[in-house]
Amino acid sequence: MIWVDTIVQGILLGGLYALFAAGLSLVFGIMRLVNLAHGDLIVLAAYLLLVIVSMLGLNPFVAALVAMPVMFAIGYGLQRFVLNRVLGADILPPLLVTFGLSVVIQNVLQEGFSADSRRIPAGTLETASLPIGPVTVGLMPLLTLLSAIGVILALQWLFYRTSLGRAFRATSDDPVTAGLMGIKPQRVFAQATGIAMVVVTIAALYLGTRSNFDPTIGPARLIYAFEAVIIGGLGSLWGTLAGGIIIGVAQTLGAAINPEWQILAGHLAFLLVLLVRPRGLFPRAND
Amino acid sequence: MRTPPYLVSTRTRTSTFGAIAAACLVVVAIVLPAFAGRGLIQDLFFIFTMLVLAQFWNLLAGYGGLVSVGQQAFVGFGAYMLFGSVILWGLNPIAALLLSGVGALLLAIPTAFFAFRLQGAYFAIGTWVVAEVARLVVAQWRSVGGGTGTSMPREAREVMWGVTWIQSVFDVRDSAARDILAYWLALALLVATIGGIYWLLRTKRGLALAAVRDNMEAAKSVGVDAARMKWMVFLIAAFGTGLAGGLIFLQNGRISPDSAFSVIDWTAFVIFIVVIGGIGTIEGPIIGVLVFFALQTLFADYGSWYLIALGGIGIVIMLFAPRGLWGLISDKSGIQLFPIRRRLSGGKLADRSKPSREE
């Protein structure tokens, strides 16, 4: 029975990793950009939520609604004024710029909020749980997984049912031709990064309420997100969810055997998938 | 005697001049411990080892097109090979340095096997994952201190080759003598690194490497084995990075998984050095490491502001001067100290202009 419990907890944890990964997957899918500062942007959003919650005394979920437009603007501006300049055939400039950004964000947060670990207070929700069949699950972890599914459904709808989504897909396929049809790729990219930052805000909400965070934890979140994307297969959002769940289950199983093996088990699961299915479990994109 | 119809050369007048200046600098550096204080020797040790790391990262990213964010795997693993073989097998630390390089080389084989399955930017994070795995596994290794780390045993420090000789020649204490020894080793490693990379880039393989970087498909079409070039560069860089890692922690005397596998110290700083100085040139990292050291000396007391500034400078350079400081200097003046561009002289060209001196 303990194993069933461990696996259920792992699946729920996977929801959090899928949320980390969804923004990364979205941006990569549209502009082939890998943002090395993605994890640090999640942490930045978590601090933004912390400030809103503690200054305005809002519920974290309401605070997330306030933070979303702010993060959208940050993402839009970042893409418009910085990242658009370095997009191109050469992968080096975007990698190095986002790597520099990662270091800058970490240290700005360190300067502003000190290295102490913090947590967003969520009141009684933090400890609430409900029994499902033989296992008891925490309400927050359950909400995380449901939010991850909700985010993926919303992104799918956005991609395949709206004109903005059509512009995303067109620009992803061929920016030059899309430009001839009156789409401005630069603006489309900025909107995509803005939306990715809205997803990042949702990820930050659960990161910050479920566990402690400090300015240095961003890179590790980036790595989990990246592993989820690769395991799922590039370009597949449902694959990303599956990838997140695989990492989550591997981590909780590893931790059940030896607490020191939690993170290592997640990485090993990733390497194993890379070994047997180099293009991921559900590959869609051709690049 | 007929001159050959064509002559391909890379040397320029400034590069000849530069080579003589470099040789003089090396001679000065060798005899420096006789005059310099211990602080300067330690600073130069830091500069030399960071420059070695930067040259190898530059070889990977600037010439091989392999942007790795996981070079700390080889620094850390090399350093742990040194401590492990000294503590467990009682090897002389100087001899164990070689194992640092070999160990990193062995780690590079599975790393490349996994990471080469990932393209472009994903390769970068893939190497980072391997570095994390290496850090977490080493942290489980109890006999070298597990997660908290360990120190170099006193007996091992005392038997290091050459220390007593340095003590008697320079009339210094044993700790200062060990610094001088580490400094000389770093100098030797640096000269071998720059010399070796320069030699490699001027050979046929170096030409193939540049071709792969500039256009992989075109390079393949003229018979370059792109995959093999990438393997070669990755393994060479791992070996050199491992040696540097072993040397850094030999001089440090203390090791822990977090310091040995630090992504900030061994990859972020190195990337900034290369980017600020100028990626894809041998001169760039040299300029970069001097700028880096100057910034660190001036601003290290400001803690995170220093890192914010470093990251900010890196971003600005990448946006507005992607070829770095050396790119700016070289564009303005046309100077190349380590030229690798092949220039054609002789043949029909010679009929139109005066024959060049190389003939």
Short mmCIF file of N, CA, C and O in Angstrom, two decimals, chain B residues 267-331:
data_model
loop_
_atom_site.label_atom_id
_atom_site.label_comp_id
_atom_site.label_asym_id
_atom_site.label_seq_id
_atom_site.Cartn_x
_atom_site.Cartn_y
_atom_site.Cartn_z
N THR B 267 31.70 27.26 -14.61
CA THR B 267 31.10 27.41 -15.94
C THR B 267 30.63 28.84 -16.18
O THR B 267 30.99 29.43 -17.20
N ALA B 268 29.87 29.43 -15.24
CA ALA B 268 29.37 30.79 -15.48
C ALA B 268 30.52 31.78 -15.64
O ALA B 268 30.57 32.53 -16.62
N PHE B 269 31.46 31.78 -14.71
CA PHE B 269 32.59 32.71 -14.81
C PHE B 269 33.36 32.48 -16.10
O PHE B 269 33.76 33.42 -16.79
N VAL B 270 33.56 31.20 -16.42
CA VAL B 270 34.33 30.86 -17.62
C VAL B 270 33.61 31.36 -18.87
O VAL B 270 34.23 31.93 -19.78
N ILE B 271 32.28 31.20 -18.90
CA ILE B 271 31.52 31.68 -20.06
C ILE B 271 31.64 33.19 -20.17
O ILE B 271 31.86 33.73 -21.25
N PHE B 272 31.54 33.89 -19.02
CA PHE B 272 31.65 35.35 -19.08
C PHE B 272 33.04 35.77 -19.55
O PHE B 272 33.17 36.72 -20.31
N ILE B 273 34.07 35.07 -19.09
CA ILE B 273 35.43 35.39 -19.53
C ILE B 273 35.51 35.31 -21.04
O ILE B 273 36.01 36.22 -21.72
N VAL B 274 35.00 34.21 -21.60
CA VAL B 274 35.11 34.01 -23.04
C VAL B 274 34.26 35.02 -23.80
O VAL B 274 34.71 35.61 -24.79
N VAL B 275 33.02 35.25 -23.33
CA VAL B 275 32.12 36.15 -24.05
C VAL B 275 32.63 37.59 -24.00
O VAL B 275 32.64 38.28 -25.01
N ILE B 276 33.08 38.03 -22.82
CA ILE B 276 33.56 39.40 -22.70
C ILE B 276 34.82 39.59 -23.54
O ILE B 276 34.97 40.58 -24.24
N GLY B 277 35.72 38.62 -23.49
CA GLY B 277 36.96 38.75 -24.23
C GLY B 277 36.76 38.59 -25.72
O GLY B 277 37.36 39.31 -26.53
N GLY B 278 35.92 37.67 -26.12
CA GLY B 278 35.70 37.45 -27.55
C GLY B 278 35.72 35.97 -27.86
O GLY B 278 36.77 35.34 -27.82
N ILE B 279 34.54 35.43 -28.18
CA ILE B 279 34.43 33.99 -28.42
C ILE B 279 34.97 33.64 -29.80
O ILE B 279 34.93 34.45 -30.73
N GLY B 280 35.55 32.45 -29.89
CA GLY B 280 36.05 31.99 -31.18
C GLY B 280 37.43 32.51 -31.54
O GLY B 280 37.84 32.43 -32.69
N THR B 281 38.15 33.06 -30.56
CA THR B 281 39.53 33.47 -30.79
C THR B 281 40.36 32.99 -29.61
O THR B 281 39.82 32.76 -28.53
N ILE B 282 41.66 32.85 -29.82
CA ILE B 282 42.53 32.47 -28.70
C ILE B 282 42.84 33.70 -27.85
O ILE B 282 42.98 33.62 -26.64
N GLU B 283 42.89 34.87 -28.50
CA GLU B 283 43.22 36.09 -27.77
C GLU B 283 42.08 36.49 -26.83
O GLU B 283 42.33 37.04 -25.75
N GLY B 284 40.83 36.23 -27.25
CA GLY B 284 39.66 36.67 -26.49
C GLY B 284 39.69 36.27 -25.03
O GLY B 284 39.63 37.12 -24.14
N PRO B 285 39.81 34.95 -24.73
CA PRO B 285 39.83 34.55 -23.33
C PRO B 285 40.98 35.19 -22.53
O PRO B 285 40.82 35.42 -21.33
N ILE B 286 42.10 35.49 -23.20
CA ILE B 286 43.22 36.12 -22.49
C ILE B 286 42.80 37.51 -22.01
O ILE B 286 42.98 37.87 -20.84
N ILE B 287 42.19 38.29 -22.93
CA ILE B 287 41.67 39.61 -22.55
C ILE B 287 40.59 39.44 -21.48
O ILE B 287 40.55 40.14 -20.47
N GLY B 288 39.70 38.47 -21.73
CA GLY B 288 38.56 38.25 -20.84
C GLY B 288 38.99 37.95 -19.42
O GLY B 288 38.43 38.47 -18.46
N VAL B 289 40.01 37.10 -19.26
CA VAL B 289 40.41 36.71 -17.91
C VAL B 289 41.02 37.91 -17.18
O VAL B 289 40.85 38.06 -15.96
N LEU B 290 41.69 38.80 -17.92
CA LEU B 290 42.27 39.98 -17.28
C LEU B 290 41.16 40.93 -16.81
O LEU B 290 41.19 41.45 -15.70
N VAL B 291 40.15 41.12 -17.68
CA VAL B 291 39.01 41.95 -17.30
C VAL B 291 38.30 41.34 -16.09
O VAL B 291 37.96 42.03 -15.12
N PHE B 292 38.10 40.03 -16.16
CA PHE B 292 37.42 39.32 -15.07
C PHE B 292 38.16 39.49 -13.76
O PHE B 292 37.58 39.79 -12.72
N PHE B 293 39.49 39.32 -13.82
CA PHE B 293 40.28 39.44 -12.59
C PHE B 293 40.22 40.87 -12.04
O PHE B 293 40.09 41.08 -10.84
N ALA B 294 40.30 41.85 -12.96
CA ALA B 294 40.25 43.24 -12.52
C ALA B 294 38.90 43.52 -11.84
O ALA B 294 38.86 44.12 -10.76
N LEU B 295 37.80 43.08 -12.48
CA LEU B 295 36.48 43.29 -11.90
C LEU B 295 36.39 42.63 -10.54
O LEU B 295 35.86 43.20 -9.58
N GLN B 296 36.93 41.40 -10.46
CA GLN B 296 36.82 40.68 -9.19
C GLN B 296 37.61 41.37 -8.09
O GLN B 296 37.14 41.49 -6.96
N THR B 297 38.81 41.85 -8.42
CA THR B 297 39.63 42.53 -7.43
C THR B 297 38.94 43.79 -6.93
O THR B 297 38.95 44.10 -5.75
N LEU B 298 38.29 44.52 -7.88
CA LEU B 298 37.69 45.79 -7.51
C LEU B 298 36.36 45.62 -6.78
O LEU B 298 36.06 46.34 -5.84
N PHE B 299 35.55 44.64 -7.24
CA PHE B 299 34.16 44.61 -6.79
C PHE B 299 33.77 43.39 -5.98
O PHE B 299 32.62 43.27 -5.59
N ALA B 300 34.73 42.47 -5.72
CA ALA B 300 34.34 41.22 -5.07
C ALA B 300 33.69 41.47 -3.70
O ALA B 300 32.87 40.68 -3.26
N ASP B 301 34.04 42.59 -3.07
CA ASP B 301 33.48 42.88 -1.75
C ASP B 301 32.00 43.19 -1.80
O ASP B 301 31.32 43.15 -0.79
N TYR B 302 31.51 43.54 -3.02
CA TYR B 302 30.11 43.90 -3.12
C TYR B 302 29.21 42.70 -3.33
O TYR B 302 28.03 42.85 -3.60
N GLY B 303 29.77 41.51 -3.23
CA GLY B 303 28.97 40.29 -3.26
C GLY B 303 28.14 40.16 -4.52
O GLY B 303 28.66 40.12 -5.63
N SER B 304 26.80 40.16 -4.32
CA SER B 304 25.95 39.86 -5.47
C SER B 304 25.95 40.97 -6.51
O SER B 304 25.72 40.68 -7.69
N TRP B 305 26.23 42.21 -6.12
CA TRP B 305 26.29 43.28 -7.12
C TRP B 305 27.35 42.98 -8.16
O TRP B 305 27.19 43.30 -9.35
N TYR B 306 28.43 42.36 -7.70
CA TYR B 306 29.51 42.00 -8.61
C TYR B 306 29.02 41.02 -9.67
O TYR B 306 29.27 41.18 -10.88
N LEU B 307 28.25 40.01 -9.23
CA LEU B 307 27.72 39.03 -10.18
C LEU B 307 26.67 39.64 -11.10
O LEU B 307 26.59 39.30 -12.28
N ILE B 308 25.87 40.57 -10.55
CA ILE B 308 24.87 41.25 -11.38
C ILE B 308 25.59 42.02 -12.49
O ILE B 308 25.22 41.95 -13.66
N ALA B 309 26.67 42.73 -12.10
CA ALA B 309 27.42 43.51 -13.08
C ALA B 309 28.03 42.58 -14.14
O ALA B 309 27.97 42.85 -15.34
N LEU B 310 28.61 41.47 -13.69
CA LEU B 310 29.25 40.54 -14.62
C LEU B 310 28.23 39.99 -15.62
O LEU B 310 28.46 39.96 -16.83
N GLY B 311 27.07 39.56 -15.09
CA GLY B 311 26.02 39.05 -15.97
C GLY B 311 25.53 40.12 -16.93
O GLY B 311 25.34 39.87 -18.11
N GLY B 312 25.37 41.34 -16.40
CA GLY B 312 24.91 42.45 -17.23
C GLY B 312 25.88 42.77 -18.34
O GLY B 312 25.48 42.94 -19.50
N ILE B 313 27.18 42.81 -18.01
CA ILE B 313 28.20 43.08 -19.04
C ILE B 313 28.16 41.99 -20.11
O ILE B 313 28.21 42.26 -21.31
N GLY B 314 28.03 40.73 -19.65
CA GLY B 314 27.96 39.62 -20.60
C GLY B 314 26.79 39.78 -21.56
O GLY B 314 26.94 39.60 -22.77
N ILE B 315 25.62 40.18 -21.03
CA ILE B 315 24.44 40.35 -21.88
C ILE B 315 24.66 41.48 -22.88
O ILE B 315 24.41 41.34 -24.08
N VAL B 316 25.19 42.61 -22.37
CA VAL B 316 25.39 43.78 -23.24
C VAL B 316 26.38 43.43 -24.36
O VAL B 316 26.16 43.76 -25.53
N ILE B 317 27.47 42.75 -24.00
CA ILE B 317 28.46 42.37 -25.02
C ILE B 317 27.82 41.48 -26.08
O ILE B 317 28.00 41.67 -27.27
N MET B 318 27.04 40.49 -25.61
CA MET B 318 26.43 39.55 -26.55
C MET B 318 25.45 40.27 -27.48
O MET B 318 25.31 39.92 -28.64
N LEU B 319 24.77 41.31 -26.95
CA LEU B 319 23.78 42.02 -27.77
C LEU B 319 24.45 42.99 -28.74
O LEU B 319 24.04 43.10 -29.89
N PHE B 320 25.47 43.70 -28.28
CA PHE B 320 25.98 44.81 -29.09
C PHE B 320 27.37 44.57 -29.68
O PHE B 320 27.76 45.22 -30.63
N ALA B 321 28.14 43.65 -29.09
CA ALA B 321 29.46 43.36 -29.64
C ALA B 321 29.72 41.87 -29.49
O ALA B 321 30.56 41.46 -28.70
N PRO B 322 28.98 41.05 -30.28
CA PRO B 322 29.02 39.61 -30.04
C PRO B 322 30.41 39.00 -30.18
O PRO B 322 30.61 37.87 -29.75
N ARG B 323 31.35 39.74 -30.78
CA ARG B 323 32.69 39.16 -30.90
C ARG B 323 33.60 39.63 -29.79
O ARG B 323 34.81 39.38 -29.82
N GLY B 324 33.02 40.30 -28.80
CA GLY B 324 33.77 40.61 -27.59
C GLY B 324 34.78 41.73 -27.74
O GLY B 324 34.87 42.37 -28.79
N LEU B 325 35.53 41.97 -26.66
CA LEU B 325 36.50 43.06 -26.67
C LEU B 325 37.57 42.83 -27.71
O LEU B 325 37.98 43.75 -28.43
N TRP B 326 38.04 41.58 -27.82
CA TRP B 326 39.10 41.34 -28.80
C TRP B 326 38.58 41.57 -30.22
O TRP B 326 39.31 42.05 -31.08
N GLY B 327 37.30 41.24 -30.45
CA GLY B 327 36.70 41.49 -31.76
C GLY B 327 36.77 42.97 -32.09
O GLY B 327 37.11 43.35 -33.22
N LEU B 328 36.47 43.82 -31.10
CA LEU B 328 36.52 45.28 -31.33
C LEU B 328 37.94 45.72 -31.65
O LEU B 328 38.19 46.46 -32.59
N ILE B 329 38.90 45.21 -30.84
CA ILE B 329 40.30 45.60 -31.05
C ILE B 329 40.78 45.13 -32.42
O ILE B 329 41.38 45.88 -33.20
N SER B 330 40.47 43.86 -32.71
CA SER B 330 40.97 43.25 -33.93
C SER B 330 40.37 43.92 -35.16
O SER B 330 41.05 44.13 -36.17
N ASP B 331 39.07 44.30 -35.08
CA ASP B 331 38.43 44.96 -36.22
C ASP B 331 39.07 46.32 -36.49
O ASP B 331 39.27 46.70 -37.64
#
